[in-house]
Amino acid sequence: MLDKTDVEKIAWLARLSVSEEDIPNYCRDLSNILGLVEQMDKVDTGQVSPLAHPLELGARLRPDVVTETNQRDHFQDIAPAVESGHYLVPKVIE
Amino acid sequence: MYNKTLAELSQALQQRDTSSEELTGMYLQRCRQFMDKLNCFVTLTEEHAMAQARAADKKIQAGKAGPLTGIPMVHKDIFCTNGIKTSCGSRMLDNFIAPYDATVVRQLDDAGMVMLGKTNMDEFAMGSSNETSYYGPVLNPWDPDRVPGGSSGGSAAVVAARLTPMATGTDTGGSIRQPASLCGITGLKPTYGRVSRYGMIAFASSLDQGGPMTRTAEDAALVLNAMAGFDEHDSTSANEPVEDYTSQLENPLEGLKIGLPVEYFDERLNPDISRIIHDGIAELKKLGASIHEINLPSSKLSIPVYYVVAPAECSSNLARYDGVRFGYRCDDPRDLNDLYCRSRGEGFGREVKRRVLIGTYVLSAGYYDAYYLKAQKIRRLIRNEFQQALKEVDVIIGPTAPGTAFKLNELIDDPINMYLSDIYTVSINLAGLPAISVPAGMLNGLPVGMQIIGDYFSEARLLNVAHRFQQATDWHQHQPAEYK
Amino acid sequence: MAWETIIGLEIHAQLATQSKIFSGAATAYGAEANTQACAVDLGLPGVLPVLNKEAVRMAIMFGLAINAEIPSRSVFARKNYFYPDLPKGYQISQYELPIVSRGSIDITLGNGETKTIGVTRAHLEEDAGKSVHEGFGNLTGIDLNRAGTPLIEIVSEPDMRSAKEAVAYMKKIHAIVTYLGICDGNMQEGSFRCDANVSVRPRGEKKFGTRTELKNLNSFRFVEAAINYEVERQIDVIESGGKVIQETRLYDANKNETRSMRSKEEANDYRYFPDPDLLPIEIEKKIINEIKQSLPELPDAMKRRFIEEYHLSEYDADNLTAGPALALFFETTVQHSGGEPKLSANWVMGEVAAALNRENKDYNQSPIKGEMLGGLIKRIKDNTISSNIAKEVFTAMWNGEGSADEIIEKKGLKQVTDSDAIEKMVDEVIAESPQQVEQYKNSPPEKQGKLIGFFVGQIMKKSKGKANPKQVNELLKNKLAD
């Protein structure tokens, strides 16, 4: 069901590099999973509203209070690349 | 000593028959002895444990101890531990030293428990065999050729091998209950929202729930007392009062109505497993329970629904692993997209990638309604059927897993059949209900678990039924020979 | 061919909360990079969002101010895309069920007519961080202090037909959010930003043309310039046989042109779905009513009141209600002016506006407060000083030399209204200028008016500007006619 183009397209959306030799495996596995999933078509859900959350509760809101202090050094200890407090990435072209 | 339950150890500590330092030293010794054989730990935190043990002993001496003070335990490596590696079983987080504590970690620390280490698990909790871990599979203490189940396989194996009396686990589609079943221990998945998810690395946010993995239901009740509760850092945390989960353990089971879903006991169920579960039910009947047939027709679709909802949420939850602020970053990225694609492509394993891809697909333009929305609608049907049934019965009982522990590599290249090992567990996550797996028999030398499902926030009742069952049976006392 | 322009705006207004929309980190502007980015803002593994109550209240205030419906239930959704300033790989926003549904506002057009512009929706969302392109060699630096700052995105209907209308709409929204106190409105700091969707179609055509989205419009002036440039560009493209491509274009203020943003061109598929970490916002009618009761006076109501109460023109009232600081400044001035609204309006929009503009300040930063300006106007009105001298006093006040009365006293600027003294000066000037007197007397009456200016000038010079010009004129005319 899913071909190479489909897999490449979703891999790009998900920003996942997938090697050329792996693509047939993904085509097969993902197609099988979708085949399994398509059992859902048997059920008529016309009148049913979707359930996004098991407990259908309303949001709890927090008061507008600053509770966090500066932990930049602690957080940036685990960063792959930082300079003068900034996280570094390859040049972003706008 | 290592063969004592948590409740027994608690008593021994209170009576000063032993000290936390002594217990911790003893368990650490066992951990060191067996960890390579089982491949059950990602990190052993010996110094940290000894420091906690000494602090616990001071508390005990000062008469400030609670029932969990000084008791050794382990965390699944999905819970963030400040200053300690938190890998989630992934190359992506192999270098990740969490900069904060998960709420559950803090709660158990506050209760005085002693963390011995962090257990191996399926990568990002995606798997039912523990074979998707970057650190290799955990082996089943009952048979080294077999898997311990997953994704909390390391935690299940550690408790089964008596390397600790208790481990934390997380359950998104069965990840506490299925390994508990396959390793012959007790595993409780609480009601969605009962235990805080803050600091528990997310797989599928509307399904994930942490819980205790122990030898007995009584132990699970003791630990749940400390783990359960409202957390202001988790919007989905339930603002329901926390009971003393030990208070109802001894209640009699007279009048208990047990529902048996016809769908769980159909021709697809292995007859040996069926027999074991029916034997278990017969025990409960002897204790005064009555049996009622119920119908959960939509639960047959729980695997398809789950394999839409869980991957959809995971595809988004795992987007933060981009090589920028933490975690794995590929070498010499050519440009920004190369940084993203290769960091993620190299940092994630095959099963995670499969699920991220499926999730991306079912949410993408043109497919959302047919997959995601459809799944959420059937999810409502599944939940409604459970709610209907639980108006008529107190608990629902069935198998935890379709079989005993399977062989390593048996299913790893067959995702569909791997997914089917969660056929009896995922519907409970979709509905958000609590459920417990207790050892209920042995089949060819391997343990078999029985699953007891209850209504929302009925953990006390589930633990009561499980505890009574364990008083009447000794399956939970069976232990793998090599670890005696 | 005659073309019609179609414009819709998406305005992002940062809400003036203390803490972020989903975390307890501070929102203050200008902190050192990443010092206000907490674990939640960084999207660390395991963190979860918890919604800020104040952000919800502010969004509801906006909805009520534009007469929109506030649905009893609204839902946060994840907008999934990868970008370095977006730490989680998704933005928490709202999609199908926004907090504010359809509303509208009125704008005043150049000809004084009123036009209603529809607001499709306004939704709550989190802001992204910032990419810093300078100072990191061939790399880009990421500062996530802004990540998680609460925003409302206000989406208009495609109801505007010119750049001027778009600016009027944007100014009105700006006035509303600043009056409500839910946004500081600072466009330079990015608290109030705008994207414009622009298309053209032949006049009379019903179908919309292909639109482009213009980004980076961080001043009212740029909005106007960018739309005008883009309209011309689109017409040129079509008239030369081409087709407008649906794309995002960046406005370059230095070159006054728009250019295609290739990086944003890739087919975006945001895969929106309800955020499973957040439960739906449920809003009771009671809360809505409470918020409604607490709303301050809004620009339209204030404008009507200014016209009625102060008898100002529509034009003056419109200008004076463009922002809350300006309106407050004006009203304070009037209160202290001894009942001179028109003169107050002229001074506020004239001298004060010019002086503030020179120093790039807002009305609430003015060194001369409304009370002080009112005191000055009072002295013009009671003839203590002339309008010309008032300007001198104003400058001194601006420089912090004291109140109007103090300066008038200190510098001896009090107008001379003593007719004996004025008469003395008039006599002196006439005596000193026989030639000009001769010329005046020999001129026809229609030319005399011009010639009298010479004498007035001489007298004002003598009095150092303090002689009452009206008295001088009258006396001169009488004396010269003798």
Short mmCIF file of C-alpha atoms in Angstrom, two decimals, chain B residues 52 59 64-66 68-69 101 103-113 226:
data_model
loop_
_atom_site.label_atom_id
_atom_site.label_comp_id
_atom_site.label_asym_id
_atom_site.label_seq_id
_atom_site.Cartn_x
_atom_site.Cartn_y
_atom_site.Cartn_z
CA GLN B 52 20.28 7.46 50.40
CA LYS B 59 15.49 8.89 59.62
CA LYS B 64 10.82 9.73 61.41
CA ALA B 65 10.53 6.78 59.10
CA GLY B 66 7.54 5.87 56.94
CA LEU B 68 8.96 2.80 52.64
CA THR B 69 11.93 4.45 54.33
CA ASP B 101 13.70 14.77 38.92
CA THR B 103 7.59 13.75 40.24
CA VAL B 104 7.50 10.00 40.88
CA VAL B 105 11.25 10.00 41.58
CA ARG B 106 10.83 12.86 44.02
CA GLN B 107 7.85 11.21 45.71
CA LEU B 108 9.66 7.92 46.30
CA ASP B 109 12.78 9.81 47.37
CA ASP B 110 10.68 11.80 49.83
CA ALA B 111 9.24 8.51 51.11
CA GLY B 112 12.81 7.47 51.90
CA MET B 113 13.24 4.76 49.26
CA ALA B 226 3.55 7.18 47.82
#
